[in-house]
mmCIF file of C-alpha atoms and ligand atoms in Angstrom:
data_model
loop_
_atom_site.group_PDB
_atom_site.id
_atom_site.type_symbol
_atom_site.label_atom_id
_atom_site.label_comp_id
_atom_site.label_asym_id
_atom_site.label_seq_id
_atom_site.Cartn_x
_atom_site.Cartn_y
_atom_site.Cartn_z
ATOM 1 C CA MET A 29 12.211 -7.191 -14.090
ATOM 2 C CA TRP A 30 8.801 -8.452 -12.990
ATOM 3 C CA ILE A 31 7.437 -10.350 -10.026
ATOM 4 C CA TYR A 32 4.148 -12.188 -10.048
ATOM 5 C CA GLU A 33 1.598 -11.770 -7.220
ATOM 6 C CA LYS A 34 -0.643 -14.699 -6.749
ATOM 7 C CA LYS A 35 -3.869 -12.755 -6.459
ATOM 8 C CA MET A 36 -6.293 -10.702 -8.526
ATOM 9 C CA GLU A 37 -6.374 -6.912 -8.570
ATOM 10 C CA HIS A 38 -10.165 -7.182 -8.078
ATOM 11 C CA PRO A 39 -12.281 -10.285 -7.553
ATOM 12 C CA VAL A 40 -13.646 -11.978 -10.657
ATOM 13 C CA ARG A 41 -16.913 -13.810 -9.940
ATOM 14 C CA VAL A 42 -19.664 -15.171 -12.238
ATOM 15 C CA SER A 43 -23.135 -16.228 -11.213
ATOM 16 C CA CYS A 44 -23.180 -19.118 -13.613
ATOM 17 C CA PRO A 45 -21.218 -20.226 -16.718
ATOM 18 C CA ASP A 46 -22.150 -18.496 -19.950
ATOM 19 C CA VAL A 47 -20.118 -19.666 -23.018
ATOM 20 C CA GLY A 48 -21.931 -17.089 -25.162
ATOM 21 C CA PHE A 49 -20.541 -14.205 -23.044
ATOM 22 C CA ALA A 50 -17.120 -15.805 -22.831
ATOM 23 C CA LYS A 51 -17.012 -15.622 -26.642
ATOM 24 C CA LEU A 52 -17.689 -11.860 -26.477
ATOM 25 C CA VAL A 53 -15.518 -10.755 -23.482
ATOM 26 C CA ILE A 54 -12.484 -12.642 -25.041
ATOM 27 C CA THR A 55 -12.058 -9.487 -27.088
ATOM 28 C CA GLN A 56 -10.584 -7.833 -23.983
ATOM 29 C CA TYR A 57 -8.068 -10.719 -23.874
ATOM 30 C CA GLY A 58 -6.744 -10.818 -27.438
ATOM 31 C CA GLY A 59 -8.699 -8.021 -29.307
ATOM 32 C CA PRO A 60 -7.404 -4.691 -30.709
ATOM 33 C CA ASP A 61 -8.507 -2.660 -27.690
ATOM 34 C CA GLY A 62 -7.920 -5.441 -25.169
ATOM 35 C CA GLU A 63 -5.707 -5.663 -22.081
ATOM 36 C CA LEU A 64 -2.795 -7.379 -23.866
ATOM 37 C CA SER A 65 -2.623 -4.752 -26.492
ATOM 38 C CA ALA A 66 -2.717 -2.110 -23.736
ATOM 39 C CA SER A 67 0.059 -3.613 -21.673
ATOM 40 C CA LEU A 68 2.387 -4.194 -24.643
ATOM 41 C CA ARG A 69 1.687 -0.804 -26.130
ATOM 42 C CA TYR A 70 2.694 1.015 -22.895
ATOM 43 C CA LEU A 71 5.626 -1.162 -21.928
ATOM 44 C CA ASN A 72 7.081 -0.775 -25.421
ATOM 45 C CA GLN A 73 6.583 2.996 -25.677
ATOM 46 C CA ARG A 74 8.300 3.811 -22.405
ATOM 47 C CA TYR A 75 11.842 3.588 -23.961
ATOM 48 C CA SER A 76 11.265 6.631 -26.153
ATOM 49 C CA MET A 77 9.720 8.874 -23.433
ATOM 50 C CA PRO A 78 11.696 12.018 -22.590
ATOM 51 C CA THR A 79 11.142 12.197 -18.835
ATOM 52 C CA GLY A 80 11.408 9.881 -15.832
ATOM 53 C CA ALA A 81 7.812 10.603 -14.950
ATOM 54 C CA ALA A 82 6.554 9.505 -18.369
ATOM 55 C CA LYS A 83 8.710 6.337 -18.285
ATOM 56 C CA ALA A 84 7.329 5.578 -14.734
ATOM 57 C CA LEU A 85 3.709 6.099 -15.796
ATOM 58 C CA LEU A 86 3.991 3.806 -18.850
ATOM 59 C CA THR A 87 5.752 1.261 -16.797
ATOM 60 C CA ASP A 88 3.183 1.317 -14.042
ATOM 61 C CA ILE A 89 0.041 1.403 -16.197
ATOM 62 C CA GLY A 90 1.571 -1.255 -18.515
ATOM 63 C CA THR A 91 2.026 -3.526 -15.476
ATOM 64 C CA GLU A 92 -1.460 -2.894 -14.174
ATOM 65 C CA GLU A 93 -2.783 -3.821 -17.655
ATOM 66 C CA LEU A 94 -1.120 -7.265 -17.181
ATOM 67 C CA ALA A 95 -3.199 -7.689 -14.039
ATOM 68 C CA HIS A 96 -6.269 -6.924 -16.207
ATOM 69 C CA VAL A 97 -5.189 -9.579 -18.721
ATOM 70 C CA GLU A 98 -5.282 -12.065 -15.805
ATOM 71 C CA MET A 99 -8.728 -10.846 -14.731
ATOM 72 C CA ILE A 100 -10.181 -11.305 -18.223
ATOM 73 C CA ALA A 101 -8.571 -14.780 -18.465
ATOM 74 C CA ALA A 102 -10.092 -15.741 -15.071
ATOM 75 C CA MET A 103 -13.544 -14.461 -16.345
ATOM 76 C CA VAL A 104 -13.399 -16.625 -19.489
ATOM 77 C CA TYR A 105 -12.194 -19.520 -17.388
ATOM 78 C CA LYS A 106 -15.193 -19.206 -15.057
ATOM 79 C CA LEU A 107 -17.682 -18.540 -17.845
ATOM 80 C CA THR A 108 -16.663 -21.802 -19.568
ATOM 81 C CA GLU A 109 -16.099 -23.923 -16.454
ATOM 82 C CA GLY A 110 -17.684 -27.285 -16.957
ATOM 83 C CA ALA A 111 -19.048 -26.525 -20.407
ATOM 84 C CA ASP A 112 -19.068 -29.420 -22.763
ATOM 85 C CA PRO A 113 -18.698 -29.419 -26.597
ATOM 86 C CA GLU A 114 -22.425 -29.077 -26.966
ATOM 87 C CA ASP A 115 -22.438 -25.926 -24.887
ATOM 88 C CA PHE A 116 -19.729 -24.399 -27.022
ATOM 89 C CA LYS A 117 -21.665 -25.316 -30.169
ATOM 90 C CA ALA A 118 -24.905 -23.945 -28.887
ATOM 91 C CA ALA A 119 -23.200 -20.648 -27.975
ATOM 92 C CA GLY A 120 -21.752 -20.430 -31.552
ATOM 93 C CA TRP A 121 -18.228 -20.920 -30.279
ATOM 94 C CA GLY A 122 -17.706 -24.529 -31.599
ATOM 95 C CA GLY A 123 -14.646 -23.379 -33.504
ATOM 96 C CA GLN A 124 -12.973 -22.400 -30.219
ATOM 97 C CA TYR A 125 -13.598 -25.834 -28.744
ATOM 98 C CA ALA A 126 -12.326 -27.598 -31.966
ATOM 99 C CA GLN A 127 -9.069 -25.661 -31.905
ATOM 100 C CA HIS A 128 -8.457 -25.005 -28.231
ATOM 101 C CA ASN A 129 -10.742 -27.159 -26.145
ATOM 102 C CA HIS A 130 -10.759 -25.328 -22.786
ATOM 103 C CA GLY A 131 -7.496 -23.621 -23.502
ATOM 104 C CA LEU A 132 -7.373 -19.869 -23.928
ATOM 105 C CA PHE A 133 -6.307 -18.126 -27.088
ATOM 106 C CA TRP A 134 -5.669 -14.546 -28.128
ATOM 107 C CA THR A 135 -8.453 -13.591 -30.319
ATOM 108 C CA ASP A 136 -11.140 -10.935 -30.464
ATOM 109 C CA ALA A 137 -14.924 -11.576 -30.237
ATOM 110 C CA ASN A 138 -14.935 -12.523 -33.955
ATOM 111 C CA GLY A 139 -12.126 -15.072 -33.635
ATOM 112 C CA VAL A 140 -9.490 -12.801 -35.241
ATOM 113 C CA PRO A 141 -6.165 -13.604 -33.695
ATOM 114 C CA TRP A 142 -4.176 -10.868 -31.934
ATOM 115 C CA ALA A 143 -1.639 -8.980 -34.021
ATOM 116 C CA ALA A 144 1.043 -6.397 -33.317
ATOM 117 C CA LYS A 145 -0.587 -4.061 -35.804
ATOM 118 C CA TYR A 146 -3.074 -3.215 -32.988
ATOM 119 C CA ILE A 147 -0.395 -1.196 -31.188
ATOM 120 C CA ALA A 148 1.573 1.764 -32.374
ATOM 121 C CA CYS A 149 4.871 3.368 -31.398
ATOM 122 C CA LEU A 150 6.005 6.405 -33.296
ATOM 123 C CA GLY A 151 8.745 7.326 -30.960
ATOM 124 C CA ASP A 152 7.288 10.795 -30.566
ATOM 125 C CA PRO A 153 6.067 11.212 -26.963
ATOM 126 C CA ILE A 154 3.264 13.584 -27.937
ATOM 127 C CA THR A 155 1.993 11.231 -30.627
ATOM 128 C CA ASP A 156 2.411 8.135 -28.443
ATOM 129 C CA LEU A 157 0.681 9.580 -25.369
ATOM 130 C CA THR A 158 -2.226 10.719 -27.596
ATOM 131 C CA GLU A 159 -2.399 7.218 -29.046
ATOM 132 C CA ASP A 160 -2.594 5.926 -25.434
ATOM 133 C CA MET A 161 -5.455 8.225 -24.486
ATOM 134 C CA ALA A 162 -7.395 7.116 -27.580
ATOM 135 C CA ALA A 163 -6.656 3.435 -26.649
ATOM 136 C CA GLU A 164 -8.046 3.985 -23.180
ATOM 137 C CA GLN A 165 -11.224 5.482 -24.623
ATOM 138 C CA LYS A 166 -11.611 2.607 -27.060
ATOM 139 C CA ALA A 167 -11.276 0.106 -24.122
ATOM 140 C CA ARG A 168 -13.813 2.159 -22.169
ATOM 141 C CA SER A 169 -16.331 1.985 -24.998
ATOM 142 C CA THR A 170 -15.732 -1.806 -25.447
ATOM 143 C CA TYR A 171 -16.432 -2.308 -21.698
ATOM 144 C CA GLU A 172 -19.671 -0.332 -22.029
ATOM 145 C CA HIS A 173 -20.750 -2.551 -24.925
ATOM 146 C CA LEU A 174 -19.859 -5.653 -22.928
ATOM 147 C CA ILE A 175 -21.768 -4.471 -19.765
ATOM 148 C CA GLN A 176 -24.868 -4.040 -22.049
ATOM 149 C CA LEU A 177 -24.328 -7.606 -23.329
ATOM 150 C CA THR A 178 -24.607 -9.449 -19.977
ATOM 151 C CA ASN A 179 -27.295 -9.702 -17.351
ATOM 152 C CA ASP A 180 -24.942 -11.308 -14.755
ATOM 153 C CA PRO A 181 -24.677 -8.745 -11.900
ATOM 154 C CA LEU A 182 -21.316 -10.292 -10.751
ATOM 155 C CA VAL A 183 -19.851 -10.033 -14.275
ATOM 156 C CA LYS A 184 -21.132 -6.526 -14.615
ATOM 157 C CA ASP A 185 -19.331 -5.609 -11.241
ATOM 158 C CA THR A 186 -15.915 -6.864 -12.547
ATOM 159 C CA LEU A 187 -16.454 -5.175 -15.915
ATOM 160 C CA ARG A 188 -17.371 -1.884 -14.146
ATOM 161 C CA PHE A 189 -14.100 -2.055 -12.154
ATOM 162 C CA LEU A 190 -12.108 -2.473 -15.436
ATOM 163 C CA TRP A 191 -14.187 0.253 -17.097
ATOM 164 C CA GLN A 192 -13.243 2.623 -14.239
ATOM 165 C CA ARG A 193 -9.583 1.775 -14.574
ATOM 166 C CA GLU A 194 -9.691 2.907 -18.269
ATOM 167 C CA VAL A 195 -11.083 6.201 -17.120
ATOM 168 C CA VAL A 196 -8.350 6.692 -14.543
ATOM 169 C CA HIS A 197 -5.674 5.664 -17.017
ATOM 170 C CA PHE A 198 -7.093 8.168 -19.584
ATOM 171 C CA GLN A 199 -6.905 10.919 -16.879
ATOM 172 C CA ARG A 200 -3.367 10.071 -15.933
ATOM 173 C CA PHE A 201 -2.185 9.935 -19.620
ATOM 174 C CA GLY A 202 -3.899 13.325 -20.217
ATOM 175 C CA GLU A 203 -2.049 14.784 -17.226
ATOM 176 C CA MET A 204 1.225 13.294 -18.520
ATOM 177 C CA LEU A 205 0.603 14.701 -22.009
ATOM 178 C CA ASP A 206 0.457 18.224 -20.429
ATOM 179 C CA ILE A 207 3.647 17.582 -18.429
ATOM 180 C CA VAL A 208 5.582 16.260 -21.455
ATOM 181 C CA GLN A 209 4.397 19.216 -23.565
ATOM 182 C CA GLN A 210 5.588 21.682 -20.969
ATOM 183 C CA HIS A 211 8.865 19.833 -20.782
ATOM 184 C CA MET A 212 9.322 19.997 -24.568
ATOM 185 C CA ASN A 213 8.464 23.716 -24.694
ATOM 186 C CA ASN A 214 11.177 24.338 -22.126
ATOM 187 C CA PRO A 215 13.999 26.509 -23.776
ATOM 188 C CA HIS A 216 16.658 23.893 -22.914
ATOM 189 C CA MET A 217 15.056 21.583 -25.386
ATOM 190 C CA TRP A 218 15.521 21.638 -29.161
ATOM 191 C CA ASN A 219 12.127 22.293 -30.601
ATOM 192 C CA GLY A 220 12.670 22.970 -34.145
ATOM 193 C CA CYS A 221 13.557 26.664 -33.993
ATOM 194 C CA CYS A 222 16.463 28.826 -32.971
ATOM 195 C CA MET A 223 17.546 28.047 -29.454
ATOM 196 C CA GLU A 224 18.965 31.525 -28.829
ATOM 197 C CA LYS A 225 15.434 33.162 -28.942
ATOM 198 C CA MET B 23 20.946 -12.795 -4.647
ATOM 199 C CA GLU B 24 17.653 -12.347 -6.476
ATOM 200 C CA PHE B 25 18.846 -14.740 -9.160
ATOM 201 C CA ILE B 26 19.471 -17.358 -6.543
ATOM 202 C CA VAL B 27 15.932 -16.896 -5.273
ATOM 203 C CA ILE B 28 14.542 -17.302 -8.842
ATOM 204 C CA GLU B 29 16.713 -20.452 -9.472
ATOM 205 C CA LEU B 30 15.534 -22.028 -6.162
ATOM 206 C CA ASN B 31 11.959 -21.079 -6.907
ATOM 207 C CA LEU B 32 11.986 -22.937 -10.213
ATOM 208 C CA TYR B 33 13.761 -25.951 -8.621
ATOM 209 C CA LEU B 34 11.150 -26.069 -5.773
ATOM 210 C CA ASP B 35 8.296 -25.994 -8.362
ATOM 211 C CA THR B 36 9.444 -29.455 -9.443
ATOM 212 C CA HIS B 37 10.919 -30.565 -6.041
ATOM 213 C CA PRO B 38 8.493 -29.093 -3.546
ATOM 214 C CA CYS B 39 9.587 -31.423 -0.709
ATOM 215 C CA ASP B 40 13.326 -30.905 -0.917
ATOM 216 C CA GLU B 41 14.095 -29.613 2.606
ATOM 217 C CA ASP B 42 17.705 -28.542 1.799
ATOM 218 C CA ALA B 43 16.376 -26.498 -1.101
ATOM 219 C CA LEU B 44 13.650 -24.932 1.060
ATOM 220 C CA HIS B 45 16.237 -23.985 3.694
ATOM 221 C CA ASP B 46 18.479 -22.432 1.055
ATOM 222 C CA TYR B 47 15.492 -20.632 -0.405
ATOM 223 C CA ASN B 48 14.556 -19.115 2.946
ATOM 224 C CA CYS B 49 18.125 -18.022 3.548
ATOM 225 C CA ALA B 50 18.347 -16.445 0.133
ATOM 226 C CA VAL B 51 15.064 -14.619 0.525
ATOM 227 C CA LYS B 52 16.243 -13.174 3.903
ATOM 228 C CA MET B 53 19.571 -11.918 2.331
ATOM 229 C CA PHE B 54 17.580 -10.572 -0.715
ATOM 230 C CA GLU B 55 15.218 -8.635 1.510
ATOM 231 C CA LYS B 56 18.163 -7.196 3.504
ATOM 232 C CA TYR B 57 19.905 -6.056 0.282
ATOM 233 C CA VAL B 58 16.724 -4.578 -1.159
ATOM 234 C CA LYS B 59 16.133 -2.576 2.025
ATOM 235 C CA GLU B 60 19.715 -1.300 1.992
ATOM 236 C CA TYR B 61 19.492 -0.319 -1.648
ATOM 237 C CA GLN B 62 16.242 1.475 -1.197
ATOM 238 C CA GLU B 63 17.570 3.412 1.813
ATOM 239 C CA ARG B 64 20.835 4.358 0.065
ATOM 240 C CA CYS B 65 19.681 4.728 -3.529
ATOM 241 C CA ALA B 66 16.125 4.755 -4.790
ATOM 242 C CA MET B 67 12.816 2.739 -4.748
ATOM 243 C CA MET B 68 13.073 -0.614 -6.381
ATOM 244 C CA PHE B 69 9.271 -1.298 -6.361
ATOM 245 C CA ALA B 70 6.465 1.145 -6.988
ATOM 246 C CA GLN B 71 4.216 -0.777 -4.667
ATOM 247 C CA GLY B 72 4.883 -2.662 -1.477
ATOM 248 C CA CYS B 73 7.607 -0.429 -0.065
ATOM 249 C CA CYS B 74 7.601 2.864 1.694
ATOM 250 C CA ALA B 75 8.701 5.930 -0.259
ATOM 251 C CA LYS B 76 11.111 8.447 1.168
ATOM 252 C CA THR B 77 9.291 11.295 2.902
ATOM 253 C CA ASP B 78 10.528 14.125 0.749
ATOM 254 C CA CYS B 79 9.932 12.962 -2.768
ATOM 255 C CA TRP B 80 8.599 10.188 -5.103
ATOM 256 C CA ASP B 81 12.051 9.077 -6.368
ATOM 257 C CA TRP B 82 10.402 6.389 -8.436
ATOM 258 C CA VAL B 83 10.256 8.784 -11.414
ATOM 259 C CA GLU B 84 13.696 10.325 -10.775
ATOM 260 C CA ALA B 85 16.218 7.560 -10.459
ATOM 261 C CA PRO B 86 17.632 6.185 -13.866
ATOM 262 C CA TRP B 87 15.779 3.307 -15.560
ATOM 263 C CA PRO B 88 17.493 -0.062 -15.970
ATOM 264 C CA TRP B 89 18.050 0.371 -19.718
ATOM 265 C CA GLU B 90 19.760 3.700 -19.088
ATOM 266 C CA LEU B 91 22.471 2.338 -16.771
HETATM 267 FE FE1 FE2 C 9 -6.120 0.792 -19.276
#
């Protein structure tokens, strides 16, 4: 089960509200390579992992990704704090205000709602861990694009922290892919050829 | 015991000034902490963060997962 900690993993600060950037960074909330997709992908894949270590890593990174969902939500909250309908309209995000007011919603930067098709689970640990490594790289690229799209140094600082976490997660998944591959090559495992060899 | 803590937590969210419930909550938390400590000493880690690991190995990855029990 899960327990909520009433704090952020890393501080989320903005110099001043910026509805235009909120409209873009929302993709890390409800977009294909966003934090929700990441968390659900890993927490769902752990059941078909062959070793305790792989189950642990997917549980722990899937849990950390939930903390990142919260950080992105806090960022959107602060970027839209005090904004009125006119501010949303001027930022080209009037549709968001029309449908959600100051409420959050799971969409990407183009308003496309979140969908389960963003995440995969083939039940093959090698396939799934490779998918996870690709997902971390896609999230890393997205953070790089977002860092280029804002001038706010405080926002950049938070995005850089999240960028760094993607790099670390990619590294850990790569290590786990090696460990799982070794485990599956171990002669006690059925690997599609005669076990007597 | 954890379930009692959860139930009292939700009750206190809507009745924050109920002193009896606060007292029950604090008693339940103390019992829960004691049981967690005992479990972790006898069996394996229950949390990956916020508790000390045994000195000889990281049993977080070794002990069975809840869906395997
Ligand atoms: Fe990640």
